[in-house]
Short mmCIF file of C-alpha atoms in Angstrom, two decimals:
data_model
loop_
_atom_site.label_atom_id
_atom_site.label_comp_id
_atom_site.label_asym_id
_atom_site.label_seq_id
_atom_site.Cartn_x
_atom_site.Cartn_y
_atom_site.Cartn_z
CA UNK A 1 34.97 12.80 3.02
CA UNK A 2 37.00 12.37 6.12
CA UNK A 3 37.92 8.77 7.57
CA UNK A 4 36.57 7.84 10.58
CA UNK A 5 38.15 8.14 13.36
CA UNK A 6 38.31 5.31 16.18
CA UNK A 7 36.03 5.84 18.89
CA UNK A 8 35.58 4.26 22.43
CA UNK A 9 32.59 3.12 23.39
CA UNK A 10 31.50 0.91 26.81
CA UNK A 11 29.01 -2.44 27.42
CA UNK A 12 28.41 -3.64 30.55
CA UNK A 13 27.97 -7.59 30.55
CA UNK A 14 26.13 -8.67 33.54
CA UNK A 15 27.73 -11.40 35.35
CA UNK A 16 26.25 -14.17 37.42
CA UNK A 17 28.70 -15.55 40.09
CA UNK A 18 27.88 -18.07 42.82
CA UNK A 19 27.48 -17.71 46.58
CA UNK A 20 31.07 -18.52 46.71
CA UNK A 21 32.31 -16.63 43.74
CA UNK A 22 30.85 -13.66 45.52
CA UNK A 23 32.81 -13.86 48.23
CA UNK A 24 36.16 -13.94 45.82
CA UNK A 25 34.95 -11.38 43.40
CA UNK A 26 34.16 -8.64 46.82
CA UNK A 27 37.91 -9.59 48.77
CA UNK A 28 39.46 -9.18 44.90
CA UNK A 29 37.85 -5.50 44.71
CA UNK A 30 38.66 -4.89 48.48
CA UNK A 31 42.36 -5.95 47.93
CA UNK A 32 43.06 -4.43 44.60
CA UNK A 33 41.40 -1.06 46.52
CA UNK A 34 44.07 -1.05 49.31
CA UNK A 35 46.31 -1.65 46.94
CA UNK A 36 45.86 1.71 44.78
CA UNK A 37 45.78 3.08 49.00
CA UNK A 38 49.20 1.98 49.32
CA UNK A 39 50.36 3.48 46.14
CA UNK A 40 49.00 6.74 46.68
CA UNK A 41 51.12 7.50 49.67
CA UNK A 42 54.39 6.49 47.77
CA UNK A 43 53.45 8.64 44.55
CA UNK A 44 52.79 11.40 46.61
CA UNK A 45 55.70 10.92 49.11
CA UNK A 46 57.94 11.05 45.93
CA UNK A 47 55.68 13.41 43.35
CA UNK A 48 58.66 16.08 43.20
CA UNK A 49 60.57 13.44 41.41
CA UNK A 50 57.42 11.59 39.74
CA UNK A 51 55.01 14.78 38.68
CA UNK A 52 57.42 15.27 35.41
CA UNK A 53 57.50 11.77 34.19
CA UNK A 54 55.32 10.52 31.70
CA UNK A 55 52.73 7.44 32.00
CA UNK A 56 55.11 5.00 30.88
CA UNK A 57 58.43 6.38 32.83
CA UNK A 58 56.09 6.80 36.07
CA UNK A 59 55.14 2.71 36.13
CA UNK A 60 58.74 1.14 36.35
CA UNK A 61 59.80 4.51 38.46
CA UNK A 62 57.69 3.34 41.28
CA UNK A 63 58.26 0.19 41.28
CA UNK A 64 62.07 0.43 41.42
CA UNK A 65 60.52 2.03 45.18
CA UNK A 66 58.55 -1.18 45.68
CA UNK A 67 58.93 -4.05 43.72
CA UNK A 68 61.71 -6.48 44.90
CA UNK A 69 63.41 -8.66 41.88
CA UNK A 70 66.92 -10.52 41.92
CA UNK A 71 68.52 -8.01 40.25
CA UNK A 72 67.03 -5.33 42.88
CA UNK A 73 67.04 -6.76 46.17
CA UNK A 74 67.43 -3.18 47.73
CA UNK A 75 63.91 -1.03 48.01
CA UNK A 76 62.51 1.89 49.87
CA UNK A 77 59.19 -0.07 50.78
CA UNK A 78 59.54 -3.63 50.77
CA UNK A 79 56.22 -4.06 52.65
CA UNK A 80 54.01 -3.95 49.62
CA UNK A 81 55.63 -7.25 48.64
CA UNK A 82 55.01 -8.35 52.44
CA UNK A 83 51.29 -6.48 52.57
CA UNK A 84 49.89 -8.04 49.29
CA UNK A 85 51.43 -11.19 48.96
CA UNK A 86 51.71 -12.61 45.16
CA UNK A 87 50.03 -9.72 44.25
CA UNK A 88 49.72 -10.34 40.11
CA UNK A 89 52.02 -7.71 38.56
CA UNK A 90 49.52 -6.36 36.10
CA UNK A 91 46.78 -5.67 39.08
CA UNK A 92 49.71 -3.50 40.10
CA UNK A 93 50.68 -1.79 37.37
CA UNK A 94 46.75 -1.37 36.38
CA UNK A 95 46.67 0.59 40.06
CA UNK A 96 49.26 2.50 39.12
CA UNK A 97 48.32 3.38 36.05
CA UNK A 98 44.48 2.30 34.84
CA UNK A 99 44.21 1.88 30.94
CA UNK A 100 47.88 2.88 30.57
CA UNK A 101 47.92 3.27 27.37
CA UNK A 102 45.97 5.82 26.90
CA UNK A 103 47.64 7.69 30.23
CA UNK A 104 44.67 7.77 32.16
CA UNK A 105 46.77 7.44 35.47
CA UNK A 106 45.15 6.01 38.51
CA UNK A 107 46.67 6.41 41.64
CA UNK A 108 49.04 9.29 40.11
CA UNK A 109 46.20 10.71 38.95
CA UNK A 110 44.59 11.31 42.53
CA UNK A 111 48.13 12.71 43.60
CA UNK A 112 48.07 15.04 40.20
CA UNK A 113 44.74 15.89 40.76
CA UNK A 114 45.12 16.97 44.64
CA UNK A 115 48.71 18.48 44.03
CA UNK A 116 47.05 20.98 41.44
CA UNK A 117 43.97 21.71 43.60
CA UNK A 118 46.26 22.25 46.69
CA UNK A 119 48.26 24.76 44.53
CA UNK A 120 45.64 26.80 43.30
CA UNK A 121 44.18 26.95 46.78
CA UNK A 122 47.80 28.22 48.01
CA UNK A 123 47.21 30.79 45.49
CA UNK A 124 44.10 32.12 46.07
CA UNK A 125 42.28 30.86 43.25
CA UNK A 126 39.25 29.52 45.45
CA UNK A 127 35.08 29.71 45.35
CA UNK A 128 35.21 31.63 48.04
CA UNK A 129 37.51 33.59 50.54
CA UNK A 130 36.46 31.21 53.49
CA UNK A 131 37.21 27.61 51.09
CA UNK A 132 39.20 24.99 52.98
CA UNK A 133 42.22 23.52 51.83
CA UNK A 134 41.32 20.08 49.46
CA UNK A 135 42.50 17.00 50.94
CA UNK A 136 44.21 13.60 49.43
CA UNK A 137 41.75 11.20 48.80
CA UNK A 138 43.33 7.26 49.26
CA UNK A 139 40.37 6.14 49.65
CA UNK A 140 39.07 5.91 46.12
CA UNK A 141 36.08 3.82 44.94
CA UNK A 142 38.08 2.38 41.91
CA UNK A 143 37.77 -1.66 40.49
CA UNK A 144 40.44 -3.57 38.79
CA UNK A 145 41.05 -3.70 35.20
CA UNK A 146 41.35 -6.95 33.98
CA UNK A 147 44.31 -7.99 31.81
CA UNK A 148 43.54 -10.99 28.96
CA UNK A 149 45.60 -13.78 29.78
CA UNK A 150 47.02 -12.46 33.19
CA UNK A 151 43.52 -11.46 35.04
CA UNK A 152 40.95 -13.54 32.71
CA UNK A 153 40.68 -15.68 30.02
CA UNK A 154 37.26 -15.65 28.21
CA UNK A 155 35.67 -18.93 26.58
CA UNK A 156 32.84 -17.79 24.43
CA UNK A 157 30.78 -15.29 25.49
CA UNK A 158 29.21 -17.34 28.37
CA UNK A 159 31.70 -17.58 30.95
CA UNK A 160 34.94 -15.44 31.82
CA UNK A 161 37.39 -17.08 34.20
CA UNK A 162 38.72 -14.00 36.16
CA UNK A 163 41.84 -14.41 38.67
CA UNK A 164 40.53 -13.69 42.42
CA UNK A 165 42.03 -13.51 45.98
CA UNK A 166 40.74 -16.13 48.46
CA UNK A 167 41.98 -14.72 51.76
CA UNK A 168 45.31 -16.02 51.31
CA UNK A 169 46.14 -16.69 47.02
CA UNK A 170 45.38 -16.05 43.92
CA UNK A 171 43.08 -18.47 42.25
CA UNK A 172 41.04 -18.84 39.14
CA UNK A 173 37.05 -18.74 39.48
CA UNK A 174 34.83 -19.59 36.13
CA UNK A 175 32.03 -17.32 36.73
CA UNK A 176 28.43 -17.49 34.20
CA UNK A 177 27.74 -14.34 31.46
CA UNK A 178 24.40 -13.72 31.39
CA UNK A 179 23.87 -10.26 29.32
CA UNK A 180 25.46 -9.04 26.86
CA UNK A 181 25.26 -6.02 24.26
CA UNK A 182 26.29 -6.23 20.14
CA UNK A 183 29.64 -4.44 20.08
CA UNK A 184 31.27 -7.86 20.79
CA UNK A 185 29.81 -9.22 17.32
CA UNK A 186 31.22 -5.98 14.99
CA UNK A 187 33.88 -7.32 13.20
CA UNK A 188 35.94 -4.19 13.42
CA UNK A 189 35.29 -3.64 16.67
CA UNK A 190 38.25 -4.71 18.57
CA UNK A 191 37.85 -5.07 22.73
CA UNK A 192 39.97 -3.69 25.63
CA UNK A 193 40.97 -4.61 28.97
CA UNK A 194 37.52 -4.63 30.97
CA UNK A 195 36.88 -3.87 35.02
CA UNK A 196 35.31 -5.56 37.10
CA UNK A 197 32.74 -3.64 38.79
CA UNK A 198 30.60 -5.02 42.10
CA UNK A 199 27.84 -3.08 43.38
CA UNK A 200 24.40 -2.90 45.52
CA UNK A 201 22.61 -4.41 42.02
CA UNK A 202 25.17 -7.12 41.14
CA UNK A 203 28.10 -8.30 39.37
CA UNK A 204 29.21 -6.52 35.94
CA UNK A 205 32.36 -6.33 33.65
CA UNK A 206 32.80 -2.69 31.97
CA UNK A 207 33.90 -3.76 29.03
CA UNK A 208 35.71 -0.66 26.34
CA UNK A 209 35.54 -1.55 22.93
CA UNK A 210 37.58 0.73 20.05
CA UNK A 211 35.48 0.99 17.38
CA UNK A 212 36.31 2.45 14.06
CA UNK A 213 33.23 2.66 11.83
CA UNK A 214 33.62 2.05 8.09
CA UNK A 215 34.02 4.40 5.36
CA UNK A 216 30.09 5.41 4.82
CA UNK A 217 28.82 6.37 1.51
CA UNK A 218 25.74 8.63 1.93
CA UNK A 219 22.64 9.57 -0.15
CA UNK A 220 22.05 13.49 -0.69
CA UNK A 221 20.00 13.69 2.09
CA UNK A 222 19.99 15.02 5.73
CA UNK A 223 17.72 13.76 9.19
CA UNK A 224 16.86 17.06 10.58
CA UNK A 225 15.37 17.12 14.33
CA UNK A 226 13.36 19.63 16.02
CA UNK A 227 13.66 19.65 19.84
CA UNK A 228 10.10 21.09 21.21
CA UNK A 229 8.07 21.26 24.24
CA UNK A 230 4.63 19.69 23.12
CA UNK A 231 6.50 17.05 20.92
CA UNK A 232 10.04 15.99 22.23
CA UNK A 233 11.21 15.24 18.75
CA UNK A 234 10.30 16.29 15.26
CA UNK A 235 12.03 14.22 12.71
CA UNK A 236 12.21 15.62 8.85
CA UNK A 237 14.41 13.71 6.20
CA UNK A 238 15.16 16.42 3.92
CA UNK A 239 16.80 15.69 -0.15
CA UNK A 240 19.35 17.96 -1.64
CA UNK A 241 16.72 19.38 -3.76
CA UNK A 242 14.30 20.13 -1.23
CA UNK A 243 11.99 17.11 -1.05
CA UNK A 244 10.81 16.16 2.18
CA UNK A 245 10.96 12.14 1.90
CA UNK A 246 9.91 11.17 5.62
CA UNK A 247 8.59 12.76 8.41
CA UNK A 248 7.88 11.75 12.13
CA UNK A 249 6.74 12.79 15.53
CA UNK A 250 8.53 11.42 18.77
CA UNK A 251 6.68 11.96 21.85
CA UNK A 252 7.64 9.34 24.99
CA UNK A 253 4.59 10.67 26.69
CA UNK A 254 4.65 7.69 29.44
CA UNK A 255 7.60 8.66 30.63
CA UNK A 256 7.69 12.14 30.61
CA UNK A 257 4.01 12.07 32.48
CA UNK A 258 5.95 9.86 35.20
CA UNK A 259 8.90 12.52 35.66
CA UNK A 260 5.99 15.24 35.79
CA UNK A 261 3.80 13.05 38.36
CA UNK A 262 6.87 13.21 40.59
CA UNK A 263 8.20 16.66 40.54
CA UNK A 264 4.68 17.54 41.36
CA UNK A 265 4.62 15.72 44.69
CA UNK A 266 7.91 17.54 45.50
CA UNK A 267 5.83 20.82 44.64
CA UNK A 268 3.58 19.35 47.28
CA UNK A 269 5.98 18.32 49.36
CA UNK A 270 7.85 21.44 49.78
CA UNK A 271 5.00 23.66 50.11
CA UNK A 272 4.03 21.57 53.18
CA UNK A 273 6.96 21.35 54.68
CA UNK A 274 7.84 25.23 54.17
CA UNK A 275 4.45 26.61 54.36
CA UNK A 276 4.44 30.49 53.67
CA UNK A 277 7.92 31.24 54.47
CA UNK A 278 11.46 28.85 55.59
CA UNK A 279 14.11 26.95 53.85
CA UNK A 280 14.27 23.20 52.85
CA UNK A 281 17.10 21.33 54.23
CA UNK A 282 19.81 19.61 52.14
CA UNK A 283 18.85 17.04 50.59
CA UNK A 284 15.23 17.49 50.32
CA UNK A 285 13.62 15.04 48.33
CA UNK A 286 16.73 13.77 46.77
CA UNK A 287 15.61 9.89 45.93
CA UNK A 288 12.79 11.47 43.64
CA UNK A 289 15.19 13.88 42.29
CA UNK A 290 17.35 10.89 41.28
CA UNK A 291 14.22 9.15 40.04
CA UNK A 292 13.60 11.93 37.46
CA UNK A 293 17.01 12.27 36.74
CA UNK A 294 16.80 8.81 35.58
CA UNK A 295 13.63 8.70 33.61
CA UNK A 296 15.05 11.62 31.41
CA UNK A 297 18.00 9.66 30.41
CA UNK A 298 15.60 7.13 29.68
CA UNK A 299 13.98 9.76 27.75
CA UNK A 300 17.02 10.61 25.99
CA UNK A 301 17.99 7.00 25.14
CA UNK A 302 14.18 6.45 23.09
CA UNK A 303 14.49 9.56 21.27
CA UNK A 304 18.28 9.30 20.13
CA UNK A 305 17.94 6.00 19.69
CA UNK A 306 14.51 6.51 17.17
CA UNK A 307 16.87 9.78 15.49
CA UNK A 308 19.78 7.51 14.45
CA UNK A 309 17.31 4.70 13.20
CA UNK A 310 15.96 7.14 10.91
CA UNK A 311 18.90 8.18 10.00
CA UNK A 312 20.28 4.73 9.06
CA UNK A 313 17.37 3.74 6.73
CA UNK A 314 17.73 6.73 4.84
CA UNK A 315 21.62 7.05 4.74
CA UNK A 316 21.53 10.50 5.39
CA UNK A 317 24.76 12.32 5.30
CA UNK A 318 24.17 13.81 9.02
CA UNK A 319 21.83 14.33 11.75
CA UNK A 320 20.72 18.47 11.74
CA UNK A 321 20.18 19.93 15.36
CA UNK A 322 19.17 23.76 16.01
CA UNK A 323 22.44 25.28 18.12
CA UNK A 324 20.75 25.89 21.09
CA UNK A 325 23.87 26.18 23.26
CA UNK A 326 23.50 29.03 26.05
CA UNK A 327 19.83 29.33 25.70
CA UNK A 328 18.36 30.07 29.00
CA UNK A 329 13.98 29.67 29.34
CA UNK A 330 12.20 32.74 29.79
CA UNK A 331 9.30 33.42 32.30
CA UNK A 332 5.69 32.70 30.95
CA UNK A 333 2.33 34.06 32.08
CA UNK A 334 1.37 34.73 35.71
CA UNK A 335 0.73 31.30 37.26
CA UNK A 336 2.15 29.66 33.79
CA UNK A 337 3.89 26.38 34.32
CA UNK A 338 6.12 27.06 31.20
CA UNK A 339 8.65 27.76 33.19
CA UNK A 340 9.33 24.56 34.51
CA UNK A 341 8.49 22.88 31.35
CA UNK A 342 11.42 24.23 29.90
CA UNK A 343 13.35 22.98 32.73
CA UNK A 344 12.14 19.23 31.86
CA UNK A 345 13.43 20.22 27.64
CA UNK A 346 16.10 18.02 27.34
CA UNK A 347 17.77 19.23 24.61
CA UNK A 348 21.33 18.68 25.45
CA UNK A 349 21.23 15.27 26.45
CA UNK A 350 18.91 14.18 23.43
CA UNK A 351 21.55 15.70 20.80
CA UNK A 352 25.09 14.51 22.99
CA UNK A 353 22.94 10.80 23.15
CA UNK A 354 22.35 11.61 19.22
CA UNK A 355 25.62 12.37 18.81
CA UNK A 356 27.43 9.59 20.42
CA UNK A 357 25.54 7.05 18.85
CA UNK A 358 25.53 8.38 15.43
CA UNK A 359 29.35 8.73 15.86
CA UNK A 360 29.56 5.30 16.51
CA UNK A 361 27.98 4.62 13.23
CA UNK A 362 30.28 6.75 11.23
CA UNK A 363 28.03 9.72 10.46
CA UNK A 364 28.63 13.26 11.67
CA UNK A 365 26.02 15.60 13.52
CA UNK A 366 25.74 19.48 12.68
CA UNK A 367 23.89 22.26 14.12
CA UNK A 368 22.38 25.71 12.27
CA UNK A 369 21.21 29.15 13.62
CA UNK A 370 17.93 27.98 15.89
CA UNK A 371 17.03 32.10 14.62
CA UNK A 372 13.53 31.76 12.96
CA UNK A 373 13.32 28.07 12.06
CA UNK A 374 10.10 27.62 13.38
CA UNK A 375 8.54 31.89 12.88
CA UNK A 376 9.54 31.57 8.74
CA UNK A 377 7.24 29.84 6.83
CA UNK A 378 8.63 26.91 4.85
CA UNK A 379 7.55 27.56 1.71
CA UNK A 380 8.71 31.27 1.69
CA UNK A 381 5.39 32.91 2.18
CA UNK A 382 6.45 34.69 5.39
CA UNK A 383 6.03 35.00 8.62
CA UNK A 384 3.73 32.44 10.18
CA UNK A 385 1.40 33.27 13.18
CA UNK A 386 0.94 30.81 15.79
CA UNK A 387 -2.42 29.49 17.40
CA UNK A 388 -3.54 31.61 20.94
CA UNK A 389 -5.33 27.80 21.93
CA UNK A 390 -2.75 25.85 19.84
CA UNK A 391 0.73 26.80 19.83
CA UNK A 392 1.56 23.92 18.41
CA UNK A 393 -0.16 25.06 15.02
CA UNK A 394 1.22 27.86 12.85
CA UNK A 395 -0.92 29.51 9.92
CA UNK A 396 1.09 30.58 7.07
CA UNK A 397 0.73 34.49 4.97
CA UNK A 398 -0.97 32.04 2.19
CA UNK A 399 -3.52 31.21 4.62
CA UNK A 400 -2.21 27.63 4.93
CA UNK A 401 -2.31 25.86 8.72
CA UNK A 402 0.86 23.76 9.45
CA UNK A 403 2.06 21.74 12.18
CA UNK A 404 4.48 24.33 13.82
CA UNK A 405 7.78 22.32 15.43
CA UNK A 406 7.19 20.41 11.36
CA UNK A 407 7.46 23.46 9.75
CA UNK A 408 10.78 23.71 11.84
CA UNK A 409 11.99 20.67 11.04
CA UNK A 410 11.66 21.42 7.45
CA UNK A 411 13.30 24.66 7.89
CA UNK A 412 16.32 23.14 9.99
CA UNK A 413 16.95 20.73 6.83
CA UNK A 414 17.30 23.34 4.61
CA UNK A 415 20.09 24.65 6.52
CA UNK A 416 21.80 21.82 7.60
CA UNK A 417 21.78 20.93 3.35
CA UNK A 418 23.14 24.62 2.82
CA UNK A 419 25.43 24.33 5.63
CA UNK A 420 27.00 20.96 3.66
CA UNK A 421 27.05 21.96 0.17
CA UNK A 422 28.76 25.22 1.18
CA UNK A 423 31.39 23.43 2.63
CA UNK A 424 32.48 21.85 -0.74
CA UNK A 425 31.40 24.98 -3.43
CA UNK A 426 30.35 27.84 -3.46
CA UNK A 427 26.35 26.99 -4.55
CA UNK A 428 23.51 27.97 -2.04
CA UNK A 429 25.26 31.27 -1.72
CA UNK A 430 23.09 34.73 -1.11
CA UNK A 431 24.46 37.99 -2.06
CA UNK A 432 25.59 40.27 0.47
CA UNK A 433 23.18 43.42 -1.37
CA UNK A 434 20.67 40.61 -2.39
CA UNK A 435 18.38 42.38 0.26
CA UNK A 436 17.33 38.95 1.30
CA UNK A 437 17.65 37.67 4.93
CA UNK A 438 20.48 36.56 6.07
CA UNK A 439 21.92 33.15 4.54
CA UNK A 440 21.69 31.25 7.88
CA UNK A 441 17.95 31.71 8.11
CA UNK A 442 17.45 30.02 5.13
CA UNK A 443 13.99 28.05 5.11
CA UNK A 444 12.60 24.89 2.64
CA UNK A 445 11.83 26.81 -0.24
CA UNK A 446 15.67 28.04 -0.77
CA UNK A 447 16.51 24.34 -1.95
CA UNK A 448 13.75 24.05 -4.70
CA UNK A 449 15.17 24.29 -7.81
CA UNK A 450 12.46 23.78 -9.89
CA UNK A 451 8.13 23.88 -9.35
CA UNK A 452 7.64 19.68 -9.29
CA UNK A 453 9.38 19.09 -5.84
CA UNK A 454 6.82 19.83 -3.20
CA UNK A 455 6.33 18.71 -0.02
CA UNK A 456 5.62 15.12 1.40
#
């Protein structure tokens, strides 16, 4: 196996300033945002002679234009130094470049990023023939990045003293921690610079932490989930030999009958407001849009979060998805509101949540041909025929009635298992002339190797 690679991964600590420290903590955003205005009209005045450097020759190339030292007393724009008075020199360099180290550029990167869009304009390359030029955008919504030492000096994990502007100098403010997340307390975890970040809700610190999980030793077994409509989640733990060990059923019902409740009164909504004919205007309904939006991630967050559980008490050597990239729903019945219930199937965003958190861990997530998991019969009998009143049932050639999205589950186990041991030998392999189905739409019964392992 592989070593891990390092990850980055985000908390946000909430932070609980004062009245006053308020006050400091809005004029230091404010500041460090006219700041990164100021630097966007030099690095764009000068881009023929800054687009080719790289992120560290572009930092000390600017501010040979407008940093004054002793040994350069001579610079194209000596206001800055006049504009932003003892304005701390790794604020600066953090507007010129944010998270410099791993070239993320800043301010260059709104020149870079209008420069290109300008030029493909110029060349035709547009949405349409009728597409207005882009413009520079100085005004960005970006927050400082905090330097240890320089911009803040943490004691504990209670309070952060954090280096603010009062109107007229820089001062240091103590201000309280009040929530935290656990990356801080993984040993091999180590942190970054964070930002501070002010909004309508509060006060927070985005804190990056590179993490670089540990060299995992897994059992022979593999979490297999399968994404449905009547159950969000099916989970199957599937052995090397076959033997389903654990099963389970995740279903955030609550929630999902919230995000339903609410794009029905936009149903409502719109049919009043359109009646049998007419457009709705821009915009229409967006805060309950947003709402929904939010309740699926929500959504997403329980169900990942319940996958990787499961696949941390059982060790399993990775977490099995169905590919289901470029699928597309297909119309149901007349009046059939399946439709839009495969609009709310939040497939994607359950398996990247999966993924990233699993990642995080040190494990790896795969995906197998979705072709047949749930129409073959587990046990090799066949094809199964689903329930006209039931679809979520599924009766088997051997006259045996199964749970449907389980008997999928099982099936994408099977795979995911194949899919691993091929990758080392040669075992699991079907002949070409076998006259057997194809070897990705291999089901449960494939990995028995002998009569005694059965199902759980």
């Amino acid at each position: 196996m592989k070593a891990p690679t390092k990850v980055i991964r985000t908390d946000k600590w909430t932070l609980n300033p004062t009245t006053e420290q308020r006050v400091l903590l809005a004029e230091t955003v404010e500041v460090y945002r006219r700041a990164c205005r100021y630097l966007v009209g030099i690095i764009y005045t000068h881009w023929g002679d800054l687009g080719g450097l790289t992120a560290d020759q572009l930092t000390p190339a600017v501010e040979r234009l407008m940093h004054k030292t002793a040994k350069r007393p001579n610079i194209r724009y000596p206001q800055f130094n006049k504009t932003f008075y003892k304005f701390p020199s790794y604020l600066r360099r953090a507007a010129m470049l944010r998270r410099s180290r791993f070239a993320n550029a800043f301010s260059a990167g709104q020149v870079s990023s209008f420069v290109t869009r300008y030029r493909d304009w110029q060349s035709g390359r547009r949405k349409r023939k009728s597409a207005k030029p882009p413009r520079l955008n100085a005004n960005t919504g970006c927050y400082p990045s905090l330097y240890k030492g320089q911009c803040y000096k943490l004691h504990g994990f209670n309070a952060i003293e954090i280096k603010v502007f009062n109107g007229s100098d820089w001062v240091w403010a103590d201000v309280q921690i009040t929530g935290l997340r656990e990356r801080h307390l993984v040993a091999s975890n180590k942190m970054m610079s964070p930002s501070l970040v002010m909004n309508a809700k509060g006060y927070y610190l985005s804190v990056p932490f590179t993490c670089k999980p540990e060299k995992r030793k897994p059992e022979a077994n593999v979490t297999a989930v399968d994404l449905g409509i009547n159950t969000t989640a099916t989970i199957a733990v599937v052995t090397h030999s076959g033997t389903v060990i654990h099963r389970e059923f995740v279903h955030p019902g609550r929630d999902i009958d919230r995000r339903d409740k609410r794009l029905k009164s936009i149903s409502m909504r719109a049919s009043k407001t359109m009646g049998k004919g007419g457009k709705l205007h821009k915009g229409f309904c967006s805060k309950t849009y947003e709402k929904c939006r939010r309740i699926n991630n929500q959504i997403g967050q329980i169900v990942s979060k319940r996958i990787v559980e499961i696949a941390k008490e059982f060790n399993s050597e990775a977490i099995v998805f169905e590919n289901l990239k470029g699928w597309k729903p297909k119309g149901g019945k007349k009046r059939s509101n399946l439709r839009q219930r495969f609009h709310g199937w939040l497939k994607a965003k359950i398996r990247n949540f999966t993924e990233m958190k699993w990642t995080e861990l040190g494990g790896k997530v795969i995906e197998v041909v979705a072709a047949y998991t749930s129409k073959l019969a587990c046990d090799g009998s066949g094809t199964v025929k689903r329930d006209s009143k039931n679809y979520s049932l599924a009766t088997f050639p051997s006259a045996k009635r199964f749970n449907a999205d389980l008997n999928g589950a099982y099936n994408i186990g099977a795979r995911g298992v194949l899919k691993l041991v091929r990758r080392n030998s040669n075992e699991g392999r079907f002949s070409k002339s076998s006259g057997r189905p194809p070897r990705s739409w291999a089901c449960l019964c494939d990995l028995w190797t002998s009569g005694s392992s059965k199902l759980a």
